[in-house]
CSV table of C-alpha atoms and ligand atoms in Angstrom, one decimal:
chain,number,residue,atom,x,y,z
A,28,MET,CA,14.7,-16.1,-16.4
A,29,ARG,CA,12.2,-13.3,-16.2
A,30,THR,CA,11.1,-13.8,-19.8
A,31,ARG,CA,10.7,-17.5,-19.3
A,32,GLY,CA,8.7,-17.0,-16.1
A,33,VAL,CA,6.4,-14.6,-17.9
A,34,LEU,CA,6.1,-17.0,-20.8
A,35,THR,CA,5.0,-19.8,-18.6
A,36,LEU,CA,2.5,-17.7,-16.8
A,37,LEU,CA,1.1,-16.3,-19.9
A,38,ALA,CA,0.8,-19.8,-21.5
A,39,LEU,CA,-1.2,-20.8,-18.5
A,40,LEU,CA,-3.3,-17.7,-18.7
A,41,ALA,CA,-4.0,-18.3,-22.4
A,42,SER,CA,-5.1,-21.8,-21.9
A,43,LEU,CA,-7.4,-20.7,-19.1
A,44,ILE,CA,-8.9,-18.0,-21.2
A,45,LEU,CA,-9.3,-20.2,-24.2
A,46,ALA,CA,-10.9,-22.9,-22.1
A,47,ALA,CA,-13.2,-20.3,-20.5
A,48,CYS,CA,-14.1,-18.6,-23.8
A,49,GLY,CA,-14.2,-21.8,-25.9
A,50,GLN,CA,-12.9,-19.9,-28.9
A,51,ALA,CA,-9.8,-19.5,-31.0
A,52,PRO,CA,-7.4,-16.7,-30.3
A,53,ALA,CA,-8.5,-13.5,-31.9
A,54,ALA,CA,-5.4,-11.6,-32.8
A,55,ALA,CA,-1.9,-12.3,-34.1
A,56,PRO,CA,1.1,-11.6,-31.9
A,57,THR,CA,3.1,-8.5,-32.7
A,58,THR,CA,6.2,-10.6,-32.8
A,59,ALA,CA,6.9,-14.3,-33.0
A,60,PRO,CA,6.5,-16.0,-29.7
A,61,ALA,CA,9.7,-16.7,-27.9
A,62,THR,CA,10.4,-20.4,-27.2
A,63,GLY,CA,11.7,-21.9,-24.1
A,64,GLY,CA,13.5,-24.8,-25.8
A,65,GLU,CA,12.6,-27.6,-28.2
A,66,ALA,CA,10.6,-29.6,-25.8
A,67,THR,CA,8.4,-26.7,-24.8
A,68,PRO,CA,6.1,-25.5,-27.5
A,69,ALA,CA,5.4,-21.8,-27.6
A,70,PRO,CA,1.9,-20.8,-26.5
A,71,ALA,CA,-0.5,-20.1,-29.3
A,72,PRO,CA,-0.6,-16.4,-30.1
A,73,GLY,CA,-3.7,-14.5,-29.1
A,74,THR,CA,-5.3,-11.7,-27.1
A,75,LEU,CA,-5.4,-11.8,-23.4
A,76,ALA,CA,-8.7,-11.3,-21.6
A,77,VAL,CA,-7.1,-8.5,-19.7
A,78,GLY,CA,-7.6,-4.7,-20.3
A,79,ILE,CA,-5.1,-2.2,-19.0
A,80,VAL,CA,-6.0,1.5,-18.4
A,81,LEU,CA,-3.2,4.0,-17.6
A,82,PRO,CA,-3.5,7.6,-16.6
A,83,THR,CA,-1.6,9.7,-19.2
A,84,ARG,CA,0.9,9.6,-22.0
A,85,ASP,CA,2.1,13.0,-20.9
A,86,GLU,CA,4.4,11.6,-18.2
A,87,PRO,CA,7.3,9.3,-19.1
A,88,ARG,CA,6.5,7.3,-16.0
A,89,TRP,CA,3.3,5.8,-17.6
A,90,ILE,CA,4.9,5.3,-21.0
A,91,GLN,CA,7.5,3.2,-19.1
A,92,ASP,CA,4.6,1.0,-17.7
A,93,GLU,CA,3.1,0.6,-21.1
A,94,THR,CA,6.5,-0.4,-22.5
A,95,ARG,CA,7.1,-2.9,-19.8
A,96,PHE,CA,3.6,-4.4,-20.1
A,97,LYS,CA,4.2,-4.8,-23.9
A,98,GLU,CA,7.6,-6.3,-23.4
A,99,ALA,CA,6.2,-8.9,-21.0
A,100,LEU,CA,3.3,-9.7,-23.2
A,101,THR,CA,5.2,-9.7,-26.5
A,102,ALA,CA,7.8,-11.9,-25.1
A,103,ALA,CA,5.1,-14.5,-24.8
A,104,GLY,CA,3.5,-13.7,-28.1
A,105,TYR,CA,0.4,-12.0,-26.7
A,106,THR,CA,-1.3,-8.6,-27.0
A,107,ALA,CA,-3.6,-7.0,-24.5
A,108,GLU,CA,-5.3,-3.7,-25.1
A,109,ILE,CA,-3.7,-0.7,-23.2
A,110,LEU,CA,-5.7,2.5,-23.2
A,111,PHE,CA,-4.7,5.9,-21.8
A,112,SER,CA,-7.1,8.3,-20.0
A,113,GLN,CA,-5.1,11.5,-20.7
A,114,GLY,CA,-5.9,13.0,-17.3
A,115,ASP,CA,-9.6,12.8,-17.9
A,116,SER,CA,-11.8,10.7,-15.6
A,117,ALA,CA,-14.7,10.7,-18.2
A,118,ARG,CA,-12.4,9.3,-20.8
A,119,GLU,CA,-11.1,6.7,-18.3
A,120,GLN,CA,-14.7,5.6,-17.7
A,121,ALA,CA,-15.3,5.3,-21.4
A,122,ASN,CA,-12.1,3.3,-21.8
A,123,VAL,CA,-13.3,0.9,-19.1
A,124,GLU,CA,-16.7,0.5,-20.6
A,125,SER,CA,-15.3,-0.2,-24.0
A,126,LEU,CA,-13.0,-2.9,-22.5
A,127,ILE,CA,-15.9,-4.5,-20.6
A,128,THR,CA,-17.9,-4.6,-23.9
A,129,LYS,CA,-15.0,-6.3,-25.6
A,130,GLY,CA,-15.2,-9.1,-23.0
A,131,ILE,CA,-12.2,-8.6,-20.7
A,132,LYS,CA,-12.2,-10.7,-17.6
A,133,VAL,CA,-9.7,-8.7,-15.6
A,134,LEU,CA,-9.2,-4.9,-15.6
A,135,ILE,CA,-5.8,-3.5,-14.6
A,136,ILE,CA,-6.3,0.2,-13.9
A,137,THR,CA,-4.3,3.2,-12.6
A,138,PRO,CA,-7.0,5.7,-11.8
A,139,GLN,CA,-6.7,9.3,-12.8
A,140,ASP,CA,-8.8,10.2,-9.8
A,141,GLY,CA,-9.0,7.5,-7.1
A,142,THR,CA,-12.5,8.4,-6.0
A,143,ALA,CA,-14.0,9.1,-9.4
A,144,ALA,CA,-12.8,5.7,-10.6
A,145,ALA,CA,-15.1,4.0,-8.1
A,146,ALA,CA,-17.8,4.2,-10.8
A,147,SER,CA,-15.7,2.3,-13.3
A,148,ALA,CA,-14.8,-0.3,-10.7
A,149,ASN,CA,-18.5,-0.7,-9.8
A,150,ALA,CA,-19.3,-1.2,-13.5
A,151,ALA,CA,-16.6,-3.8,-13.9
A,152,ARG,CA,-17.9,-5.7,-10.8
A,153,ALA,CA,-21.4,-5.6,-12.2
A,154,ALA,CA,-20.1,-7.2,-15.4
A,155,GLY,CA,-18.2,-9.9,-13.6
A,156,VAL,CA,-14.8,-8.4,-14.4
A,157,LYS,CA,-12.1,-8.5,-11.7
A,158,VAL,CA,-10.4,-5.2,-10.8
A,159,ILE,CA,-6.8,-4.8,-10.1
A,160,SER,CA,-5.8,-1.3,-8.9
A,161,TYR,CA,-2.4,-0.7,-10.4
A,162,ASP,CA,0.0,1.7,-8.5
A,163,ARG,CA,-2.8,4.0,-7.4
A,164,LEU,CA,-5.7,2.9,-5.2
A,165,ILE,CA,-9.3,3.2,-6.3
A,166,ARG,CA,-11.1,4.6,-3.3
A,167,GLU,CA,-14.6,4.5,-1.7
A,168,THR,CA,-15.8,1.2,-3.3
A,169,ASP,CA,-15.8,-2.5,-2.4
A,170,ALA,CA,-15.4,-3.3,-6.1
A,171,VAL,CA,-11.6,-3.5,-6.0
A,172,ASP,CA,-10.3,-7.1,-5.9
A,173,TYR,CA,-6.6,-6.5,-5.5
A,174,TYR,CA,-3.9,-3.7,-5.3
A,175,VAL,CA,-0.4,-3.9,-6.7
A,176,THR,CA,1.7,-1.0,-5.5
A,177,PHE,CA,5.2,0.2,-4.6
A,178,ASP,CA,6.0,1.0,-1.0
A,179,SER,CA,4.8,4.6,-1.2
A,180,ILE,CA,5.5,5.4,2.5
A,181,ALA,CA,9.1,4.5,1.7
A,182,VAL,CA,9.1,6.7,-1.4
A,183,GLY,CA,8.3,9.8,0.8
A,184,ALA,CA,10.6,8.7,3.6
A,185,GLN,CA,13.6,8.2,1.3
A,186,GLN,CA,13.1,11.6,-0.3
A,187,ALA,CA,13.0,13.2,3.1
A,188,GLN,CA,15.9,11.2,4.5
A,189,PHE,CA,18.0,12.4,1.6
A,190,LEU,CA,17.3,16.0,2.5
A,191,VAL,CA,17.9,15.3,6.2
A,192,ASP,CA,21.2,13.5,5.5
A,193,ASN,CA,22.5,16.5,3.5
A,194,ALA,CA,21.5,19.3,5.9
A,195,THR,CA,23.8,20.7,8.5
A,196,GLY,CA,23.3,23.4,11.1
A,197,SER,CA,19.9,25.0,11.5
A,198,GLY,CA,17.5,27.3,9.8
A,199,ASN,CA,17.8,25.6,6.4
A,200,PRO,CA,15.0,26.8,4.1
A,201,LEU,CA,12.7,23.9,3.1
A,202,TYR,CA,10.3,24.0,0.2
A,203,LEU,CA,7.5,21.4,0.1
A,204,TYR,CA,5.7,20.2,-2.9
A,205,ALA,CA,3.2,17.4,-3.3
A,206,GLY,CA,1.3,15.4,-6.0
A,207,ALA,CA,-2.3,15.6,-7.0
A,208,ALA,CA,-4.9,15.6,-4.2
A,209,SER,CA,-7.0,13.3,-6.4
A,210,ASP,CA,-4.3,10.6,-6.2
A,211,ASN,CA,-4.2,8.6,-2.9
A,212,ASN,CA,-0.5,8.1,-3.4
A,213,ALA,CA,0.1,11.9,-3.0
A,214,PHE,CA,-1.1,11.5,0.6
A,215,ILE,CA,1.0,8.4,1.3
A,216,PHE,CA,4.2,10.0,-0.2
A,217,PHE,CA,3.6,13.1,2.0
A,218,GLU,CA,2.9,11.0,5.1
A,219,GLY,CA,6.2,9.1,4.6
A,220,ALA,CA,8.1,12.4,4.1
A,221,TRP,CA,6.5,14.2,7.0
A,222,ARG,CA,7.4,11.4,9.5
A,223,VAL,CA,11.1,12.0,8.6
A,224,LEU,CA,11.0,15.8,8.2
A,225,GLN,CA,8.8,16.8,11.0
A,226,PRO,CA,11.3,16.1,13.8
A,227,LYS,CA,13.9,18.0,11.8
A,228,ILE,CA,11.5,21.0,11.5
A,229,ALA,CA,10.7,20.8,15.2
A,230,ASP,CA,14.4,20.8,16.1
A,231,GLY,CA,15.2,23.8,13.9
A,232,THR,CA,17.2,22.1,11.2
A,233,PHE,CA,14.7,23.1,8.6
A,234,VAL,CA,12.4,26.1,8.3
A,235,ILE,CA,9.3,25.6,6.0
A,236,ALA,CA,9.5,28.3,3.4
A,237,ASN,CA,6.4,28.0,1.3
A,238,SER,CA,3.4,26.6,3.2
A,239,SER,CA,1.6,28.4,6.0
A,240,GLU,CA,-0.6,25.3,6.5
A,241,ALA,CA,2.5,23.2,7.1
A,242,VAL,CA,3.9,25.8,9.5
A,243,ALA,CA,0.6,25.8,11.4
A,244,LEU,CA,0.9,22.0,11.8
A,245,GLN,CA,4.6,21.6,12.2
A,246,ASP,CA,4.5,20.5,15.8
A,247,LYS,CA,2.4,17.5,15.0
A,248,ALA,CA,4.3,14.2,14.4
A,249,GLU,CA,1.3,12.5,12.9
A,250,LEU,CA,-1.2,14.3,10.7
A,251,THR,CA,-4.8,13.3,10.0
A,252,ARG,CA,-5.9,12.9,6.3
A,253,ASP,CA,-7.8,16.2,6.6
A,254,GLU,CA,-4.6,17.9,7.9
A,255,GLN,CA,-2.6,16.4,5.1
A,256,ALA,CA,-5.2,17.6,2.6
A,257,ARG,CA,-4.9,21.2,4.0
A,258,ILE,CA,-1.1,21.2,3.3
A,259,ILE,CA,-1.3,19.4,0.0
A,260,GLY,CA,-4.0,21.8,-1.1
A,261,GLN,CA,-1.4,24.6,-0.7
A,262,ILE,CA,1.6,22.9,-2.2
A,263,THR,CA,0.1,20.7,-4.9
A,264,THR,CA,1.7,20.4,-8.3
A,265,ASN,CA,-1.3,18.4,-9.5
A,266,TRP,CA,1.4,16.1,-11.0
A,267,ASP,CA,1.6,18.8,-13.7
A,268,PHE,CA,4.9,20.3,-14.9
A,269,ASN,CA,3.5,23.7,-15.6
A,270,THR,CA,1.6,23.9,-12.3
A,271,ALA,CA,4.9,22.9,-10.5
A,272,LYS,CA,6.8,25.6,-12.4
A,273,THR,CA,4.3,28.3,-11.7
A,274,LEU,CA,4.0,27.4,-8.1
A,275,ALA,CA,7.8,27.4,-7.6
A,276,GLU,CA,8.0,30.8,-9.3
A,277,SER,CA,5.4,32.3,-7.1
A,278,ASN,CA,7.0,30.7,-4.0
A,279,LEU,CA,10.4,32.3,-4.9
A,280,THR,CA,8.8,35.7,-5.7
A,281,ALA,CA,7.2,35.7,-2.2
A,282,ALA,CA,10.3,34.4,-0.4
A,283,GLY,CA,12.4,36.7,1.7
A,284,PRO,CA,16.2,36.6,1.9
A,285,GLU,CA,16.0,34.2,4.9
A,286,ALA,CA,14.3,31.6,2.6
A,287,LYS,CA,17.0,31.9,-0.2
A,288,GLY,CA,20.7,30.8,-0.1
A,289,ASP,CA,21.2,27.1,0.2
A,290,VAL,CA,17.8,25.5,0.0
A,291,PHE,CA,16.2,22.1,0.3
A,292,ILE,CA,13.3,21.0,-1.9
A,293,LEU,CA,10.9,18.1,-1.4
A,294,ALA,CA,9.6,17.5,-4.9
A,295,PRO,CA,7.2,14.6,-5.2
A,296,ASN,CA,8.3,13.1,-8.6
A,297,ASP,CA,10.7,13.5,-11.4
A,298,GLY,CA,8.6,15.5,-13.8
A,299,THR,CA,7.8,18.1,-11.1
A,300,ALA,CA,11.3,18.0,-9.8
A,301,ARG,CA,12.7,19.0,-13.2
A,302,ALA,CA,10.2,21.8,-13.5
A,303,ILE,CA,10.9,23.1,-10.0
A,304,ALA,CA,14.7,22.7,-10.3
A,305,ASP,CA,14.7,24.7,-13.5
A,306,VAL,CA,13.0,27.6,-11.6
A,307,PHE,CA,15.4,27.5,-8.6
A,308,ALA,CA,18.4,27.2,-10.9
A,309,ILE,CA,17.9,30.6,-12.4
A,310,ASP,CA,17.1,32.5,-9.2
A,311,PRO,CA,20.1,34.7,-8.5
A,312,ASP,CA,19.6,34.5,-4.7
A,313,ILE,CA,19.6,30.7,-4.6
A,314,THR,CA,23.2,29.7,-3.9
A,315,SER,CA,22.5,25.9,-4.1
A,316,TYR,CA,19.5,23.6,-4.0
A,317,LEU,CA,19.0,20.0,-3.3
A,318,VAL,CA,15.8,18.5,-4.9
A,319,THR,CA,14.3,15.1,-4.6
A,320,GLY,CA,12.4,13.1,-7.2
A,321,GLN,CA,10.7,9.8,-8.0
A,322,ASP,CA,10.4,7.3,-10.8
A,323,ALA,CA,14.0,7.3,-12.3
A,324,GLU,CA,12.7,8.8,-15.5
A,325,LYS,CA,15.4,8.9,-18.1
A,326,ALA,CA,15.3,12.7,-18.3
A,327,SER,CA,15.8,12.9,-14.5
A,328,VAL,CA,18.6,10.4,-14.6
A,329,GLN,CA,20.3,12.7,-17.0
A,330,TYR,CA,19.5,15.7,-14.7
A,331,ILE,CA,21.2,13.8,-11.9
A,332,ILE,CA,24.2,13.1,-14.0
A,333,ASP,CA,24.3,16.8,-14.9
A,334,GLY,CA,24.0,17.9,-11.3
A,335,LYS,CA,20.6,19.5,-11.8
A,336,GLN,CA,18.5,17.0,-9.7
A,337,SER,CA,19.9,15.5,-6.5
A,338,MET,CA,18.2,12.1,-6.3
A,339,THR,CA,15.3,10.0,-7.4
A,340,VAL,CA,13.4,7.1,-5.9
A,341,PHE,CA,13.6,4.2,-8.4
A,342,LYS,CA,10.5,2.1,-8.8
A,343,ASP,CA,11.3,-0.9,-11.0
A,344,VAL,CA,8.2,-1.1,-13.1
A,345,ARG,CA,9.1,-4.6,-14.3
A,346,THR,CA,8.3,-5.8,-10.8
A,347,LEU,CA,4.9,-4.2,-10.7
A,348,VAL,CA,4.0,-5.5,-14.2
A,349,GLN,CA,4.9,-9.0,-13.1
A,350,ALA,CA,2.8,-8.6,-9.9
A,351,ALA,CA,-0.1,-7.5,-12.0
A,352,ILE,CA,0.2,-10.4,-14.4
A,353,ASP,CA,0.5,-12.9,-11.5
A,354,ALA,CA,-2.6,-11.5,-9.9
A,355,SER,CA,-4.5,-11.6,-13.2
A,356,ILE,CA,-3.7,-15.3,-13.6
A,357,ALA,CA,-4.8,-16.0,-10.0
A,358,LEU,CA,-8.0,-14.1,-10.5
A,359,LEU,CA,-8.7,-15.8,-13.9
A,360,GLU,CA,-8.2,-19.2,-12.3
A,361,GLY,CA,-10.7,-18.3,-9.6
A,362,ASN,CA,-7.9,-18.1,-7.0
A,363,THR,CA,-7.0,-15.4,-4.5
A,364,PRO,CA,-3.8,-13.7,-5.4
A,365,ASP,CA,-1.0,-13.7,-2.9
A,366,SER,CA,-1.0,-10.6,-0.7
A,367,SER,CA,1.4,-9.3,1.8
A,368,GLY,CA,-0.9,-6.8,3.4
A,369,ALA,CA,-4.0,-4.6,2.8
A,370,TYR,CA,-4.8,-0.9,2.1
A,371,ASP,CA,-7.8,0.8,3.4
A,372,ASN,CA,-9.6,2.5,0.5
A,373,GLY,CA,-12.2,4.2,2.6
A,374,ALA,CA,-14.7,1.3,2.1
A,375,ILE,CA,-12.8,-1.9,2.5
A,376,GLU,CA,-9.3,-3.3,3.2
A,377,VAL,CA,-8.0,-4.1,-0.3
A,378,PRO,CA,-5.5,-7.0,-0.3
A,379,ALA,CA,-2.2,-5.9,-1.7
A,380,VAL,CA,1.3,-6.6,-2.6
A,381,GLN,CA,4.0,-4.0,-2.2
A,382,ALA,CA,7.2,-3.7,-4.2
A,383,PRO,CA,10.3,-2.1,-2.8
A,384,VAL,CA,11.9,1.2,-3.9
A,385,VAL,CA,15.5,2.3,-4.0
A,386,THR,CA,17.1,5.7,-3.6
A,387,VAL,CA,19.3,6.6,-6.6
A,388,THR,CA,21.9,9.3,-6.7
A,389,ARG,CA,24.8,10.0,-9.0
A,390,ASP,CA,26.7,7.3,-7.1
A,391,ASN,CA,24.5,4.3,-7.8
A,392,ILE,CA,23.0,5.0,-11.2
A,393,GLN,CA,25.3,2.5,-12.8
A,394,ALA,CA,24.6,-0.3,-10.3
A,395,GLU,CA,20.8,0.2,-9.9
A,396,LEU,CA,19.8,1.4,-13.4
A,397,ILE,CA,22.4,0.1,-15.9
A,398,ASP,CA,23.7,-3.1,-14.4
A,399,SER,CA,20.2,-4.2,-13.6
A,400,GLY,CA,19.3,-3.9,-17.3
A,401,TYR,CA,16.6,-1.3,-16.7
A,402,TYR,CA,18.3,1.3,-19.0
A,403,GLN,CA,21.2,1.2,-21.4
A,404,ALA,CA,24.3,3.3,-20.7
A,405,SER,CA,23.9,4.7,-24.2
A,406,ASP,CA,20.6,6.3,-23.0
A,407,PHE,CA,22.7,8.9,-21.2
A,408,THR,CA,25.6,11.3,-21.8
A,409,GLY,CA,28.4,11.9,-19.3
A,410,LEU,CA,27.7,8.7,-17.3
B,503,BGC,C1,2.8,7.4,-9.1
B,503,BGC,C2,4.2,8.1,-9.4
B,503,BGC,C3,3.9,9.1,-10.5
B,503,BGC,C4,2.8,10.1,-10.1
B,503,BGC,C5,2.4,11.0,-11.2
B,503,BGC,C6,1.8,8.5,-8.7
B,503,BGC,O1,0.6,7.9,-8.4
B,503,BGC,O2,3.0,6.5,-8.0
B,503,BGC,O3,5.1,7.1,-9.9
B,503,BGC,O4,5.1,9.9,-10.7
B,503,BGC,O5,1.6,9.3,-9.8
B,503,BGC,O6,1.9,10.4,-12.3
């Protein structure tokens, strides 16, 4: 059903582009177009007038997005250029400029740095290219047409709720880690987590072990962005495995005996969770640890099966890819994409759609990740 839906949408998209450009498709499909039945001819193969820019190949999360975009496009017999910025805003801008030069009409972009990417969005706007912010929001510009995202407040809230649900008694050491301060999502994840954790810090269930800034603000139920930034500045992993590892090591070196034993760790995503978990696992004074994650990366699903990571928040990238394609079609048609809300990017309210997220533990890997067709059981051992 999904493939047929994508096929139909992309056929429409192709005819719009070809009508708009008045020229033949430029590139052959990477595989033969799938057909929807004898009566429905497959769309002519070609290149979509859409450029996609993703932040880095160094995290499995974004390879997953690339794979899912390619699947959706290939199923319909199309290609669209996908470029990676490799954590470098200058390279991201060069990627965007090259796509604009090639004549794209829609840019789908996950900014490396939400504020730095405003320049790219402005350049796209000046060239008449519509801009879809994908997963991460471009900030401080009015040149963002649309935002497709997961429910990032829920991501943080589900991570925190898992820790709360598994904590008994009082005085439980709590280690806090966050994403990159250049990523707007890092703030939203932390906000979602703080709302759930703060009452449990205030009532003594948890004791913050690794952030004096968070301790200084622990009586505040709601934090301003500046206050969040102060905490995030102290506990940031920068979305980087090595930074996460080094920070966890230094936290454990500084921790006294009261901050060891059975501990609770808010880790912002799967890559950092694995790095942090590996550090806690070898500390002789850590009796047990629970650690959160995000993205349901294969390596972390295996960690969960092996008892080395406690949970992850599953974001079905297929849904986000579909939302981005739907929005591209609407924008190419000159229509307004459907939105279910808006996000303030510091300059405007950007119309948005928000996809749901699901907590995954050892108990529902099969139902959520295998039975849904997201992964194969053979991707894992010991399932
Ligand atoms: C994404 C996460 C990802 C993180 C690091 C965030 O903006 O929402 O899925 O793990 O960036 O790349």
